[in-house]
Short mmCIF file of C-alpha atoms and ligand atoms in Angstrom, two decimals:
data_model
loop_
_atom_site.label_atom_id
_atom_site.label_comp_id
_atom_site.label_asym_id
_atom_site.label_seq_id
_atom_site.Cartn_x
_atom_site.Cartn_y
_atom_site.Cartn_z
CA UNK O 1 -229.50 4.69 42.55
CA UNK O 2 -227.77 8.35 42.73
CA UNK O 3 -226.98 10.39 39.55
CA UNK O 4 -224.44 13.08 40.37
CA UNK O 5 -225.13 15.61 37.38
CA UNK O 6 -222.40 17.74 36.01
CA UNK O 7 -224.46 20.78 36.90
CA UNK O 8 -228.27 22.39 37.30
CA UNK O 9 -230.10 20.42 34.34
CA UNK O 10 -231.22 22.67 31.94
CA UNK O 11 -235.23 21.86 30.75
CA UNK O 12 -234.57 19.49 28.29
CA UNK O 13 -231.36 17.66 29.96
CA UNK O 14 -234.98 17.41 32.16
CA UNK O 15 -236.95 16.27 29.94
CA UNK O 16 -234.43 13.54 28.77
CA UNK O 17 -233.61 12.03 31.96
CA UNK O 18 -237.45 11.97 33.22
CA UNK O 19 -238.19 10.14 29.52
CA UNK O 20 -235.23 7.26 30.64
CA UNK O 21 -236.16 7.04 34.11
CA UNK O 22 -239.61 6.16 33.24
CA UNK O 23 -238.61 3.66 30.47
CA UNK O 24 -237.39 2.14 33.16
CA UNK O 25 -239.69 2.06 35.83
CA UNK O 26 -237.92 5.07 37.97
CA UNK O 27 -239.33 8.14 39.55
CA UNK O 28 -236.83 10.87 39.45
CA UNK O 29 -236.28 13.21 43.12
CA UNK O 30 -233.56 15.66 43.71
CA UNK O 31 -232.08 15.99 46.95
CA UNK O 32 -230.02 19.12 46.56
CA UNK O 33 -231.23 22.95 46.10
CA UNK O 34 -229.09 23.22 43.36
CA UNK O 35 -230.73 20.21 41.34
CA UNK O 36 -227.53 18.51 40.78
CA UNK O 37 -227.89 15.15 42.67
CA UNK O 38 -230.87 12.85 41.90
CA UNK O 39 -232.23 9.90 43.11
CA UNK O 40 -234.07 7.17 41.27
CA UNK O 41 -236.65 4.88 43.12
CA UNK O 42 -237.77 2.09 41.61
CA UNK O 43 -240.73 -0.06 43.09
CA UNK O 44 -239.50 -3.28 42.58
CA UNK O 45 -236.35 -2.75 44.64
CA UNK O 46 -233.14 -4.39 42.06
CA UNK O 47 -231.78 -2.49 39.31
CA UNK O 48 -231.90 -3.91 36.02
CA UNK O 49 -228.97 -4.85 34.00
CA UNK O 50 -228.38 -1.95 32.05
CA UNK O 51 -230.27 0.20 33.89
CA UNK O 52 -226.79 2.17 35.19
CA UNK O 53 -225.19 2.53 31.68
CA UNK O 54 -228.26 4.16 30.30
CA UNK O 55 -228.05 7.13 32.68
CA UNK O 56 -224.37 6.83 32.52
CA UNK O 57 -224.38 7.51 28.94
CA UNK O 58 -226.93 10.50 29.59
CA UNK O 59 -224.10 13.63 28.53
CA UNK O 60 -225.49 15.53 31.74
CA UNK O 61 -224.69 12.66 33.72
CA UNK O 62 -221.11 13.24 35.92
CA UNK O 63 -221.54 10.15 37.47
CA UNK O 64 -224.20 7.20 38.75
CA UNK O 65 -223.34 6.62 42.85
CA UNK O 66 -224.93 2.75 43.33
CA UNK O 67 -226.63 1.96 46.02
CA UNK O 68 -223.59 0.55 47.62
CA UNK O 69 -222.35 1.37 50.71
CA UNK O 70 -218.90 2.14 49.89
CA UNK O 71 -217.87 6.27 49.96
CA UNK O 72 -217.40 7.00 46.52
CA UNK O 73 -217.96 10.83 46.63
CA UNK O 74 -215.65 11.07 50.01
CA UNK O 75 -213.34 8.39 47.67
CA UNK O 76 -209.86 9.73 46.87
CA UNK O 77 -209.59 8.45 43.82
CA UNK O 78 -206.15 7.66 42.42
CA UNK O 79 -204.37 10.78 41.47
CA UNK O 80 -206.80 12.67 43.28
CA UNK O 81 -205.90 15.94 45.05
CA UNK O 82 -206.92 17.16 48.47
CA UNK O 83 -209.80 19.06 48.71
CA UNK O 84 -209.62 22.52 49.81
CA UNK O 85 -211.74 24.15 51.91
CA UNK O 86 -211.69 27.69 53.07
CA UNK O 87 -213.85 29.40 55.55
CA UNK O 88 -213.69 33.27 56.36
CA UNK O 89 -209.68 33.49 56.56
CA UNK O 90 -209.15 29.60 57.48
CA UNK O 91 -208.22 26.92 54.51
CA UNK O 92 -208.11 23.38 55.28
CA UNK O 93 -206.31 20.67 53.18
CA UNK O 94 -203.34 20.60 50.62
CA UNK O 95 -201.05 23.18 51.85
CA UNK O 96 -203.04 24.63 54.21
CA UNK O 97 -203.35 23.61 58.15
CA UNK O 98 -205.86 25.95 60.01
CA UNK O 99 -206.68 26.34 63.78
CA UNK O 100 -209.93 26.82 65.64
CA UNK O 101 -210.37 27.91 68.91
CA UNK O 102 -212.54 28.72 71.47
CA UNK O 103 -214.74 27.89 74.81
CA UNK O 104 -216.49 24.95 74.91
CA UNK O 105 -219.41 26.55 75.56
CA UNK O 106 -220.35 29.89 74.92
CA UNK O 107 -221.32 31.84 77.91
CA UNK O 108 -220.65 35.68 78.95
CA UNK O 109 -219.77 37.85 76.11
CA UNK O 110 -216.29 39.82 77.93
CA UNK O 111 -214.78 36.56 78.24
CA UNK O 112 -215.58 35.01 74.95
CA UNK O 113 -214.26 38.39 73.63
CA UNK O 114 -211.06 37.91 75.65
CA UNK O 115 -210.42 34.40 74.24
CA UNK O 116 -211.38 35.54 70.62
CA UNK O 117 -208.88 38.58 70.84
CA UNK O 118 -206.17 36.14 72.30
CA UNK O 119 -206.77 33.17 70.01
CA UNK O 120 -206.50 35.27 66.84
CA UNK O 121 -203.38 36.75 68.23
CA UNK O 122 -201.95 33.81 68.73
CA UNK O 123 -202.79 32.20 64.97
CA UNK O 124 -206.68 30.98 65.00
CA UNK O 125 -208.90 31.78 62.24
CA UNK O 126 -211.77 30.38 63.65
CA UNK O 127 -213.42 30.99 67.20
CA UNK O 128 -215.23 27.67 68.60
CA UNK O 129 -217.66 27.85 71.12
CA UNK O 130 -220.80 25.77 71.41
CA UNK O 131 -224.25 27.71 72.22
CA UNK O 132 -226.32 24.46 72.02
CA UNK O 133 -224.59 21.85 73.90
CA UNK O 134 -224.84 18.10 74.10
CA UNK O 135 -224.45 16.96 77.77
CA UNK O 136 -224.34 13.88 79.17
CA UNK O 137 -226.22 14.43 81.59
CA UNK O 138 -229.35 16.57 81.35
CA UNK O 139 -229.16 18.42 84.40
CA UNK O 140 -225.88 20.12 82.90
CA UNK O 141 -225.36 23.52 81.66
CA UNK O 142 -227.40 22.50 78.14
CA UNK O 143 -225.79 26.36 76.43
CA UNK O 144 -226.94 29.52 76.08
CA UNK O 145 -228.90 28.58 72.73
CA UNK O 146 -229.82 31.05 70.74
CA UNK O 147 -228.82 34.35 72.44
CA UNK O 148 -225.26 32.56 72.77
CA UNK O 149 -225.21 32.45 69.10
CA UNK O 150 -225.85 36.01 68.54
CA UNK O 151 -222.82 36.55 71.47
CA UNK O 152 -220.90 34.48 68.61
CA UNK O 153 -222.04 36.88 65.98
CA UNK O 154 -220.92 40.21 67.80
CA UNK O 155 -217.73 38.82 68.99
CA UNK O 156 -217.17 37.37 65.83
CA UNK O 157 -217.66 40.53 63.42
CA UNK O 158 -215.67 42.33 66.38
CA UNK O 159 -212.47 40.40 66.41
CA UNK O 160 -212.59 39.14 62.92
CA UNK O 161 -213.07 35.48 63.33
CA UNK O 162 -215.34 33.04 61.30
CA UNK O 163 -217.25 31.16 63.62
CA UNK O 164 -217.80 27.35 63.97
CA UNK O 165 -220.46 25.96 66.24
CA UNK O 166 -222.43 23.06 66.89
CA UNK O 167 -225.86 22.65 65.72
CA UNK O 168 -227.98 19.16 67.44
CA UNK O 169 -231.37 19.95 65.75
CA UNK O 170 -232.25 20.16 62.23
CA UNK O 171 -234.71 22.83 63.52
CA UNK O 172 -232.22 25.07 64.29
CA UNK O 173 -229.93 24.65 61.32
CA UNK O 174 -231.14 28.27 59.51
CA UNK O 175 -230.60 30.03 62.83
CA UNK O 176 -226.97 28.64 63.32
CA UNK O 177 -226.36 29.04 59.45
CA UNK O 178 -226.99 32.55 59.84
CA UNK O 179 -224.42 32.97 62.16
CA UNK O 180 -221.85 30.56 61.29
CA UNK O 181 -219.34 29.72 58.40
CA UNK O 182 -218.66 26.21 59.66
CA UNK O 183 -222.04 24.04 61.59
CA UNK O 184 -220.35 21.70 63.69
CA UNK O 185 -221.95 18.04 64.05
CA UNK O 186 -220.97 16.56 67.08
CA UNK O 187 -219.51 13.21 67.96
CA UNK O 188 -223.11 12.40 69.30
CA UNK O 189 -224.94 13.14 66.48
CA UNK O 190 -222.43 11.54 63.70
CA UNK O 191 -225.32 9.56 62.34
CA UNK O 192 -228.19 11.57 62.66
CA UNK O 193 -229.15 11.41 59.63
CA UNK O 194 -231.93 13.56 59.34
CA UNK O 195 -229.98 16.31 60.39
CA UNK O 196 -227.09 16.06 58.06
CA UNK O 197 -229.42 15.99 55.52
CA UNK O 198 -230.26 19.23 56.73
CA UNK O 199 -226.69 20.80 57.49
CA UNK O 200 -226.14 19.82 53.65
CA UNK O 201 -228.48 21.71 52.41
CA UNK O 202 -227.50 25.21 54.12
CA UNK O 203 -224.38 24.94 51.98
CA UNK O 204 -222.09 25.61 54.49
CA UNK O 205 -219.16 23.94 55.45
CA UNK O 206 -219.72 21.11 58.04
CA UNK O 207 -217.68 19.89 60.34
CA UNK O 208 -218.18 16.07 60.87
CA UNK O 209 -217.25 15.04 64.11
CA UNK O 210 -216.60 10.96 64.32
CA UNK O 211 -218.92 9.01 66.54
CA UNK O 212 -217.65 8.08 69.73
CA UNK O 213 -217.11 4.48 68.63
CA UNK O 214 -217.65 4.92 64.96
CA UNK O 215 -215.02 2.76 62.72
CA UNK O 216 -213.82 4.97 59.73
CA UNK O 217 -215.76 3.79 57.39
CA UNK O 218 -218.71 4.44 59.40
CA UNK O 219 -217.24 8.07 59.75
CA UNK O 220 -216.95 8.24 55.63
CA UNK O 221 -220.49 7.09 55.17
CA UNK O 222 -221.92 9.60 57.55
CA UNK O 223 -219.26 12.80 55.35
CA UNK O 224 -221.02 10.76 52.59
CA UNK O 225 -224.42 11.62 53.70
CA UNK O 226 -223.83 15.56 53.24
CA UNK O 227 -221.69 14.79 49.60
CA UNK O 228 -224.76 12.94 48.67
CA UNK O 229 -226.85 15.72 49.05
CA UNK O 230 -224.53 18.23 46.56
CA UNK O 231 -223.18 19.79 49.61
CA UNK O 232 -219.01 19.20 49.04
CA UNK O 233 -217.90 21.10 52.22
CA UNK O 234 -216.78 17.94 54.76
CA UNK O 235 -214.16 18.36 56.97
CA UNK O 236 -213.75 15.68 59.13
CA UNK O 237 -212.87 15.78 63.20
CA UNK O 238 -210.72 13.09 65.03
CA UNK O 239 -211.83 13.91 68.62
CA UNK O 240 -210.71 10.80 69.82
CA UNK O 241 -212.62 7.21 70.39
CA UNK O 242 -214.17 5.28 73.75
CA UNK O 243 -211.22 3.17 74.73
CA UNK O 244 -210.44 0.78 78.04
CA UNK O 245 -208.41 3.57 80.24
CA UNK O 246 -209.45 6.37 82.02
CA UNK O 247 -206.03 8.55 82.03
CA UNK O 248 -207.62 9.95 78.85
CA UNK O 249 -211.27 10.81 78.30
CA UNK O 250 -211.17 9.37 75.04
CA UNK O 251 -208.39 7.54 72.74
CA UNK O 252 -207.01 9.62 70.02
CA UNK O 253 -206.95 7.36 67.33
CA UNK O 254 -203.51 8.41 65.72
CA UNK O 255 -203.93 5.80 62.80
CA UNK O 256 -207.27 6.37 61.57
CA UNK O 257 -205.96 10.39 60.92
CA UNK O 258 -203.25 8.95 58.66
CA UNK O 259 -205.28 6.25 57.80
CA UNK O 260 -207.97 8.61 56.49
CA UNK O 261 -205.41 11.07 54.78
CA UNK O 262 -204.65 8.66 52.36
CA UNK O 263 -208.72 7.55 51.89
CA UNK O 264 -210.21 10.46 51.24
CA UNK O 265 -209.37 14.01 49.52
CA UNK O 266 -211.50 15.80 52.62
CA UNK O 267 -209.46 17.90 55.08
CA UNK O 268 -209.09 16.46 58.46
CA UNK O 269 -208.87 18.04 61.47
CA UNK O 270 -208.06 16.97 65.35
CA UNK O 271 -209.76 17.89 68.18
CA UNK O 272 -207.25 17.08 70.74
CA UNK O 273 -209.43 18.49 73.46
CA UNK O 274 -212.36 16.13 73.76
CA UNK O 275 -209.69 13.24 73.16
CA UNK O 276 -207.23 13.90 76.16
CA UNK O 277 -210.23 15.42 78.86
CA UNK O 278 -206.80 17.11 80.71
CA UNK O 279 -205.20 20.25 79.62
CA UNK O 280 -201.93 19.43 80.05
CA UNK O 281 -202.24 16.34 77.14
CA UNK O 282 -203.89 18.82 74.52
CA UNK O 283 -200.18 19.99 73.37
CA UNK O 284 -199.05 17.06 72.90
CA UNK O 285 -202.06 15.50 71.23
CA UNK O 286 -202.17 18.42 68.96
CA UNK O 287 -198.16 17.68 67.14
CA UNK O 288 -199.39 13.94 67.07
CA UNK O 289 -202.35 14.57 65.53
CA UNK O 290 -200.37 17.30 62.62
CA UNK O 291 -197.80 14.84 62.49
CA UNK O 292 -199.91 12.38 61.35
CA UNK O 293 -201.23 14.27 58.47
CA UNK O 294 -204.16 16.72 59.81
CA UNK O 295 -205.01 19.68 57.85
CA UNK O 296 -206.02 22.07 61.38
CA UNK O 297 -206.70 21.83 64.74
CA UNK O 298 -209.72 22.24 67.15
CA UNK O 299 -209.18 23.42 70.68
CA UNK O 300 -210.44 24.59 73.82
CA UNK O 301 -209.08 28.01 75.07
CA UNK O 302 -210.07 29.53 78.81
CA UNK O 303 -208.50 31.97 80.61
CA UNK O 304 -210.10 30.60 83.67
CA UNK O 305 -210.83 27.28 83.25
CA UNK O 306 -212.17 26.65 86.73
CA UNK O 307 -215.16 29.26 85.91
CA UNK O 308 -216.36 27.63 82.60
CA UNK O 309 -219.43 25.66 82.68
CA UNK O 310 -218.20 23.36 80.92
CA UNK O 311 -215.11 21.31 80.19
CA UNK O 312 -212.92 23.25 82.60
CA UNK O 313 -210.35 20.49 83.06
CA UNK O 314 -209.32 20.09 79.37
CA UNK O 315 -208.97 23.81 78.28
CA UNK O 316 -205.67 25.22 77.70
CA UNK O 317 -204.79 28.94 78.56
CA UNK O 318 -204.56 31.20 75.54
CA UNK O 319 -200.35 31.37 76.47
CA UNK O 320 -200.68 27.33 76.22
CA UNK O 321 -202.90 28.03 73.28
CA UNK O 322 -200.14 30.18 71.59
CA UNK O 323 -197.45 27.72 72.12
CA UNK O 324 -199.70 24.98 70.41
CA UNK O 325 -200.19 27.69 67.32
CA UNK O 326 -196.22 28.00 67.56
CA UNK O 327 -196.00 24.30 67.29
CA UNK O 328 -198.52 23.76 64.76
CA UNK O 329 -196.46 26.24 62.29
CA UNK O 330 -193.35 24.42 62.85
CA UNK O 331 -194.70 21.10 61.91
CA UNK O 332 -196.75 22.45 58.85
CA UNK O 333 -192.90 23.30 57.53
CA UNK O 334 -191.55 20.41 58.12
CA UNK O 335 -194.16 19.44 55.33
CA UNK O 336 -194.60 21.90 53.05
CA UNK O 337 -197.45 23.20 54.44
CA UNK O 338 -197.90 26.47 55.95
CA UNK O 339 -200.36 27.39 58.60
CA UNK O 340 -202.82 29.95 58.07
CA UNK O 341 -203.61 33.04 60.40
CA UNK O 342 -205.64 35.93 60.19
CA UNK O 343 -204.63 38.99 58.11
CA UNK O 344 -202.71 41.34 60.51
CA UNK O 345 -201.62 38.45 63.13
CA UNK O 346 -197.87 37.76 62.92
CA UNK O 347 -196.80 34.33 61.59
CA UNK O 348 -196.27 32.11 65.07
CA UNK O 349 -192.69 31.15 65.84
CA UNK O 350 -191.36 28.84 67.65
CA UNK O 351 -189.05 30.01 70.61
CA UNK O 352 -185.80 27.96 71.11
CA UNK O 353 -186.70 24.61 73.45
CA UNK O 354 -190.37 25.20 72.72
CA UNK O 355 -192.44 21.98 72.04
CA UNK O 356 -190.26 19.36 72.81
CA UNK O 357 -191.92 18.39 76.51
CA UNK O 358 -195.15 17.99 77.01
C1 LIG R 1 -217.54 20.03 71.56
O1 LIG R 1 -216.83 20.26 70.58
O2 LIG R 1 -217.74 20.84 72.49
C2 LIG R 1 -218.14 18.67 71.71
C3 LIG R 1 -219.21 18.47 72.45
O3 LIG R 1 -217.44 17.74 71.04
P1 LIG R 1 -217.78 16.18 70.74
O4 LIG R 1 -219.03 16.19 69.92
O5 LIG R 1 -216.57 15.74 69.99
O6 LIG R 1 -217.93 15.49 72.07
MN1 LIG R 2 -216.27 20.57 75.09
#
């Protein structure tokens, strides 16, 4: 069982709950630096009846999480709002739609500055760009590892863009934390669990990529993984499922965005990069998946896409880049919402006959 405490207990909220828990046969264990999520273990493995309303009734007690497996802190409960989650100048959910961009990978430092200066330009908040890299294969271009993350940093503070970037190993969490506002779990690592345990617990903002055949619940159980562990700062990434048909790389899964809009209060955002694998699908990909409710984009910006190491074929130019950004405003109108750029870059708009063809 999972208490969710209302916040840090003070010494005698302490002494309290380790007094219950021992009545009834539970060690106590906190998961979270801040001391506000505990588990209970038991020995003998079923709760007793009883056992939940006692710590339930416990006034420092927000809430008792079973040991179900449904989402209940990724839940939207009814009436619930969205979440809202802001990193350096980018805010995901109610209102707000934000944009990311970036290489895939991270490699020499003029060009990443190039992109960064265009992207933000253009409407991006965030620079992507991946120093560690999960390949396929393993005699791929694996990243530039660490020095590629202090390339992030420089260009970064330079340009004035957050940075979000992929972290595969809980070893290198700190290092990446250090550098970025957003840690980026990829599709590959959805349910490794060991190391959202430790993305949670940097207290940054994570962004959950879904398994490449994950269902959504599956997704919501992994997001549930970091709530779990008192770290509230989930967005989750559509990038796009294995499907049947190679004319995209994957299959952006259109419903499950809308689908999880109305299941959750976490942002959402779409990478339509990693779903279409072809540069010329991305804009299109990018209205669907805003149309259907996402709270930002994630894309992949080149200048030369034939020189990057890595996917070449599905990055976008930054002139593509700012037509998507253009787009992206228009549609956050036509909802309410309004998309967020960096202080200083003009407000993207849409030139007449823009972002009707693919
Ligand atoms: C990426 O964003 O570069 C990436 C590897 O994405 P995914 O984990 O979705 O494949
Ligand atoms: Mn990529």
């Amino acid at each position: 069982m999972l208490l969710r405490l209302r916040s840090s207990p003070s010494a005698t909220d302490l002494e309290v709950l380790e007094r219950v828990a021992r009545e009834r046969g539970y060690g106590v264990r906190f998961l979270d630096r801040r001391r506000t999520v505990v588990e209970l273990e038991r020995e003998s493995a079923r709760a007793q009846p009883g056992d939940r309303v006692a710590f339930e009734d416990l006034a420092f007690v927000a809430g008792v999480l079973d040991a179900s497996d449904a989402p209940e802190l990724a839940e939207r409960t009814p009436g619930r709002e969205d979440t809202i989650l802001r990193a350096g100048e980018a805010a995901f959910g109610g209102p707000f739609v934000s944009l990311a961009a970036g290489p895939c990978a991270v490699e020499d430092e003029e060009c990443l500055l190039e992109i960064a200066r265009a992207v933000r330009a253009a409407g991006a908040t965030l620079l992507r760009g991946g120093a560690f890299k999960p390949r396929t294969s393993p005699y791929s271009f694996q990243g530039s590892g660490r020095e590629g993350l202090e390339r992030l940093a420089r260009v970064g503070a330079e340009v004035g863009l957050a940075i979000v970037t992929e972290v595969l190993d809980p070893r290198d969490v700190e290092a990446v934390a250090r550098v970025a506002e957003v840690l980026q779990v990829g599709a590959r690592n959805m349910s490794n669990f060991a190391l959202l345990a430790e993305v949670a617990k940097s207290g940054k903002t994570v962004l959950l990529k879904r398994g490449q055949a994950a269902t959504a619940r599956e997704f919501l159980l992994a997001a549930e993984h970091v709530l779990a562990r008192g770290n509230a700062r989930v967005i989750l990434c559509e990038r796009g499922v294995r499907g049947f048909d190679t004319v995209t790389r994957n299959v952006l899964d259109v419903g499950t965005i809308a689908h999880l809009k109305r299941v959750t209060h976490l942002p959402v955002v779409v990478d339509p990069s990693h779903a279409a694998g072809r540069a010329e699908l991305v804009p299109p990909l990018a209205r669907a998946g805003l149309a259907a409710g996402a709270d930002g984009l994630i894309i992949e910006v080149h200048p030369r896409p034939h020189e990057a190491r890595s996917d070449g074929a599905q990055a976008v130019s930054p002139a593509v880049f700012a037509e998507i950004a253009r787009a992206a405003a228009a549609l956050a109108r036509l909802d309410g919402r309004r998309l967020v750029v960096g202080r200083g870059a003009p407000e993207p708009a849409a030139k007449a006959g823009e972002g009707v063809h693919p």
